[in-house]
Amino acid sequence: MLKITPIPALEDNYIWAIHGQSDTVVIVDPGEAEPVLEFLRSNGLRLTAILCTHRHRDHVGGIAELRGVYNVPVYGRSHPNNPHITHPLQEQDRLALQGIPAEFEIWELPGHLVDHIAYVTPGAVFSGDILFGAGCGKNFEGTPEQLYRSLQRLAGLPDETLVYCAHEYTEYTLAFAVHSEPDNTAIRQRMADTRELRAEGRPTVPFTIALEKATNPFLRVDRAGLIEMLEAHGLADDSPASVFAALLRWHDQFRLPRKPF
Ligand code: ZN
Ligand code: FE
């Protein structure tokens, strides 16, 4: 089992640290450098590689400064607007990192950005901004259908797989989850559990694929109740990808309550 530590960064990002042998560490999506440098200093660790899920600033913003201190490889999907990648990856690549007792399979997951990837290993996935606790990433590039397929692919991982996403959003994504499915007791329970964790300042990430399948509206688009409700609001085509696209539109119109933390 990998030892993985969250490094909170920016407003609500997690930079994940994957611990290797001999006090080495690999980090995922360093949106800023200082919290990583402080984490390395205070724990006596040495950085050996950087993994990148996608090129948004809150995921790559710290890479240049970190590489000024540690001249380490940066893995990720190459893209003209991502100057940071030294070791390009693509679908089905297998990545073994020095000192890390696991191998990662690369999955291309378009739908947030076209060049978004995830790092998949038995028991864990680093999924960036595709799947959040009870929510999903914004569809900035590509089609809603691509985002739907990317989410479905993650949902196909074994139930016990831990999802290490890049943001602490669960407390307010759950507001829409409750709104979209008011009589789902698993969602209400998750809301209570999440409030308790956040009140104690603890992360709600990682979470399991099983919990997402039970509570994440974006993984629950085959529910008859949802399809009926969307049809009453003009949905003509009840294919899962169309239901998903309609759910995204509904979500975007939903007024999130004020950020509760
Ligand atoms: Zn992003
Ligand atoms: Fe992000």
Coordinates of C-alpha atoms and ligand atoms in Angstrom, one line a residue:
M1 CA 0.0 0.0 0.0
L2 CA 1.4 3.4 -1.0
K3 CA 1.9 6.0 1.7
I4 CA 0.3 9.2 0.3
T5 CA 0.1 12.6 2.1
P6 CA -2.0 15.7 1.2
I7 CA -0.2 19.0 1.0
P8 CA -2.9 21.7 1.1
A9 CA -2.2 24.5 -1.3
L10 CA -3.8 27.7 -2.7
E11 CA -7.4 28.1 -1.7
D12 CA -8.7 24.5 -1.9
N13 CA -6.1 22.4 -3.8
Y14 CA -4.4 19.2 -2.6
I15 CA -0.9 18.5 -3.9
W16 CA -0.4 14.8 -3.3
A17 CA 2.9 13.4 -2.0
I18 CA 3.6 9.8 -2.8
H19 CA 6.3 8.4 -0.5
G20 CA 9.1 6.2 -1.9
Q21 CA 12.1 4.5 -0.4
S22 CA 15.0 6.3 1.3
D23 CA 13.1 9.5 2.2
T24 CA 12.1 10.2 -1.4
V25 CA 8.8 11.6 -2.6
V26 CA 7.0 12.2 -5.8
I27 CA 4.4 14.9 -6.0
V28 CA 1.3 15.4 -8.1
D29 CA 0.0 18.7 -9.4
P30 CA 2.1 21.3 -7.5
G31 CA 0.0 24.5 -8.0
E32 CA 2.5 26.3 -5.9
A33 CA 6.0 25.6 -4.7
E34 CA 6.2 27.0 -1.2
P35 CA 4.0 24.4 0.6
V36 CA 5.9 21.6 -1.2
L37 CA 9.3 23.0 -0.2
E38 CA 8.1 23.4 3.4
F39 CA 6.7 19.9 3.4
L40 CA 10.1 18.5 2.1
R41 CA 12.1 20.5 4.6
S42 CA 10.1 19.7 7.7
N43 CA 9.9 16.0 6.9
G44 CA 13.5 15.6 5.6
L45 CA 12.4 14.4 2.2
R46 CA 13.9 14.6 -1.3
L47 CA 11.8 15.3 -4.4
T48 CA 12.4 12.8 -7.2
A49 CA 9.6 13.5 -9.8
I50 CA 6.6 15.6 -10.5
L51 CA 3.4 14.2 -12.0
C52 CA 1.0 16.5 -13.8
T53 CA -2.7 15.7 -14.6
H54 CA -3.4 18.8 -16.6
R55 CA -2.1 22.3 -17.4
H56 CA -4.3 24.6 -15.3
R57 CA -2.3 27.0 -13.3
D58 CA -3.5 25.7 -9.9
H59 CA -1.9 22.4 -10.9
V60 CA 1.4 23.5 -12.6
G61 CA 2.0 26.9 -11.0
G62 CA 4.8 25.7 -8.7
I63 CA 6.7 23.5 -11.2
A64 CA 9.2 26.1 -12.4
E65 CA 10.2 27.1 -8.9
L66 CA 10.5 23.5 -7.7
R67 CA 12.7 22.6 -10.6
G68 CA 15.0 25.5 -9.7
V69 CA 15.7 23.6 -6.5
Y70 CA 15.2 20.0 -7.7
N71 CA 16.1 19.2 -11.3
V72 CA 13.5 16.4 -11.5
P73 CA 11.5 15.0 -14.4
V74 CA 8.0 16.3 -15.0
Y75 CA 5.6 13.7 -16.3
G76 CA 2.4 14.6 -18.1
R77 CA 0.5 14.8 -21.4
S78 CA 2.3 17.1 -23.8
H79 CA 0.3 20.1 -25.1
P80 CA 1.4 23.3 -26.9
N81 CA 0.2 25.3 -23.9
N82 CA 2.0 23.2 -21.3
P83 CA 5.7 24.1 -21.3
H84 CA 6.4 22.1 -18.1
I85 CA 6.4 18.5 -19.3
T86 CA 9.9 16.9 -19.7
H87 CA 8.6 13.3 -20.1
P88 CA 5.4 13.1 -22.2
L89 CA 2.9 10.4 -21.5
Q90 CA -0.1 9.0 -23.4
E91 CA -2.9 6.5 -23.0
Q92 CA -1.8 3.1 -21.9
D93 CA 1.7 4.1 -21.0
R94 CA 3.0 2.4 -17.9
L95 CA 5.0 4.6 -15.5
A96 CA 7.5 3.1 -13.0
L97 CA 9.1 5.6 -10.7
Q98 CA 12.4 5.1 -8.9
G99 CA 11.8 4.0 -5.3
I100 CA 8.0 3.9 -5.6
P101 CA 6.5 0.4 -5.0
A102 CA 3.8 0.7 -7.6
E103 CA 3.4 1.1 -11.4
F104 CA 1.0 3.7 -12.8
E105 CA -1.1 3.2 -15.9
I106 CA -1.9 6.4 -17.9
W107 CA -5.5 7.1 -18.8
E108 CA -6.4 10.0 -21.1
L109 CA -9.6 11.5 -19.7
P110 CA -10.8 14.4 -21.8
G111 CA -13.7 16.6 -20.9
H112 CA -12.3 19.1 -18.4
L113 CA -9.3 19.9 -20.7
V114 CA -8.7 17.8 -23.8
D115 CA -5.2 16.8 -22.6
H116 CA -6.2 15.7 -19.0
I117 CA -4.7 12.4 -17.8
A118 CA -5.0 10.3 -14.7
Y119 CA -2.5 8.0 -13.0
V120 CA -4.1 4.7 -12.1
T121 CA -2.6 2.0 -9.9
P122 CA -4.3 -0.9 -8.1
G123 CA -6.1 0.7 -5.1
A124 CA -5.6 4.4 -6.0
V125 CA -6.1 6.9 -8.8
F126 CA -4.8 10.4 -9.1
S127 CA -7.6 12.0 -11.1
G128 CA -6.9 15.8 -11.0
D129 CA -10.1 17.7 -11.9
I130 CA -12.3 15.0 -13.5
L131 CA -14.0 13.5 -10.5
F132 CA -14.6 15.4 -7.3
G133 CA -16.3 14.2 -4.1
A134 CA -20.0 14.2 -5.1
G135 CA -19.1 16.3 -8.2
C136 CA -17.1 16.6 -11.4
G137 CA -14.8 19.0 -13.1
K138 CA -16.1 21.9 -15.3
N139 CA -16.4 21.0 -19.0
F140 CA -14.0 23.7 -20.3
E141 CA -12.8 21.8 -23.4
G142 CA -14.2 18.9 -25.3
T143 CA -17.8 17.8 -25.2
P144 CA -20.0 16.8 -22.2
E145 CA -20.1 13.3 -23.7
Q146 CA -16.3 13.1 -23.4
L147 CA -16.5 14.2 -19.7
Y148 CA -19.3 11.6 -19.2
R149 CA -17.1 8.8 -20.7
S150 CA -14.1 9.9 -18.6
L151 CA -16.2 9.8 -15.4
Q152 CA -17.7 6.4 -16.4
R153 CA -14.2 5.0 -16.9
L154 CA -13.2 6.1 -13.4
A155 CA -16.5 4.6 -12.1
G156 CA -15.5 1.3 -13.6
L157 CA -12.5 1.0 -11.2
P158 CA -12.9 -1.5 -8.3
D159 CA -15.2 -0.2 -5.6
E160 CA -12.5 0.1 -2.9
T161 CA -10.2 2.2 -5.2
L162 CA -9.3 5.5 -3.4
V163 CA -9.7 8.6 -5.5
Y164 CA -7.1 11.3 -4.9
C165 CA -8.6 14.3 -6.6
A166 CA -7.1 17.7 -6.6
H167 CA -9.6 19.9 -4.8
E168 CA -11.5 19.9 -1.5
Y169 CA -14.9 20.7 -2.9
T170 CA -17.0 18.0 -1.3
E171 CA -18.9 20.1 1.2
Y172 CA -20.4 22.3 -1.4
T173 CA -20.7 19.9 -4.3
L174 CA -23.0 17.9 -1.9
A175 CA -25.5 20.8 -1.9
F176 CA -26.3 20.1 -5.5
A177 CA -26.2 16.3 -4.9
V178 CA -28.9 16.7 -2.2
H179 CA -30.9 19.1 -4.4
S180 CA -30.8 16.7 -7.3
E181 CA -31.7 13.6 -5.3
P182 CA -33.4 14.7 -2.0
D183 CA -34.5 11.3 -0.8
N184 CA -31.1 9.6 -1.2
T185 CA -30.0 8.8 2.4
A186 CA -26.4 7.9 1.4
I187 CA -26.0 11.5 0.2
R188 CA -27.5 12.9 3.4
Q189 CA -25.2 10.7 5.5
R190 CA -22.2 11.9 3.4
M191 CA -23.2 15.5 4.0
A192 CA -23.2 14.9 7.8
D193 CA -19.9 13.0 7.6
T194 CA -18.3 15.7 5.4
R195 CA -19.4 18.5 7.7
E196 CA -17.9 16.7 10.7
L197 CA -14.6 16.2 8.9
R198 CA -14.4 19.8 7.7
A199 CA -15.3 21.1 11.1
E200 CA -12.2 19.3 12.4
G201 CA -10.2 20.6 9.5
R202 CA -9.7 17.2 8.0
P203 CA -9.7 16.3 4.3
T204 CA -12.7 14.6 2.7
V205 CA -10.3 13.2 0.1
P206 CA -9.4 10.5 -0.8
F207 CA -12.8 8.8 -1.1
T208 CA -13.8 5.5 -2.6
I209 CA -15.4 4.7 -6.0
A210 CA -18.1 2.9 -4.1
L211 CA -19.1 6.1 -2.2
E212 CA -19.1 8.1 -5.4
K213 CA -21.4 5.6 -7.2
A214 CA -23.8 5.9 -4.2
T215 CA -23.7 9.7 -3.9
N216 CA -22.3 11.5 -6.9
P217 CA -25.1 12.7 -9.2
F218 CA -22.8 12.7 -12.2
L219 CA -22.3 9.0 -11.8
R220 CA -26.0 8.4 -11.3
V221 CA -27.5 9.5 -14.6
D222 CA -29.4 6.2 -15.2
R223 CA -31.8 6.9 -12.4
A224 CA -35.4 6.8 -13.6
G225 CA -36.4 9.7 -11.3
L226 CA -33.7 11.9 -12.7
I227 CA -34.6 11.1 -16.3
E228 CA -38.3 11.8 -15.7
M229 CA -37.5 15.1 -14.0
L230 CA -35.3 16.2 -16.9
E231 CA -37.8 15.0 -19.5
A232 CA -40.4 17.2 -17.8
H233 CA -38.0 20.1 -18.4
G234 CA -37.6 19.3 -22.1
L235 CA -35.1 16.5 -22.4
A236 CA -35.9 14.6 -25.6
D237 CA -33.2 12.0 -25.7
D238 CA -32.6 9.8 -22.7
S239 CA -29.3 8.3 -23.7
P240 CA -26.9 8.5 -20.7
A241 CA -24.6 11.1 -22.4
S242 CA -27.6 13.4 -23.1
V243 CA -28.9 12.9 -19.6
F244 CA -25.5 13.8 -18.3
A245 CA -25.3 16.9 -20.5
A246 CA -28.7 18.1 -19.2
L247 CA -27.6 17.4 -15.6
L248 CA -24.5 19.5 -16.2
R249 CA -26.7 22.4 -17.5
W250 CA -28.9 22.0 -14.4
H251 CA -25.9 22.1 -12.2
D252 CA -24.5 25.2 -13.8
Q253 CA -27.8 27.0 -13.2
F254 CA -28.0 25.8 -9.6
R255 CA -27.0 28.5 -7.1
L256 CA -24.4 27.1 -4.8
P257 CA -24.7 28.3 -1.3
R258 CA -21.9 30.4 0.0
K259 CA -18.7 28.5 0.4
P260 CA -19.1 27.1 3.9
F261 CA -15.4 27.2 4.9
Ligands
ZN1 ZN -8.4 22.2 -13.7
FE2 FE -8.0 22.6 -10.5

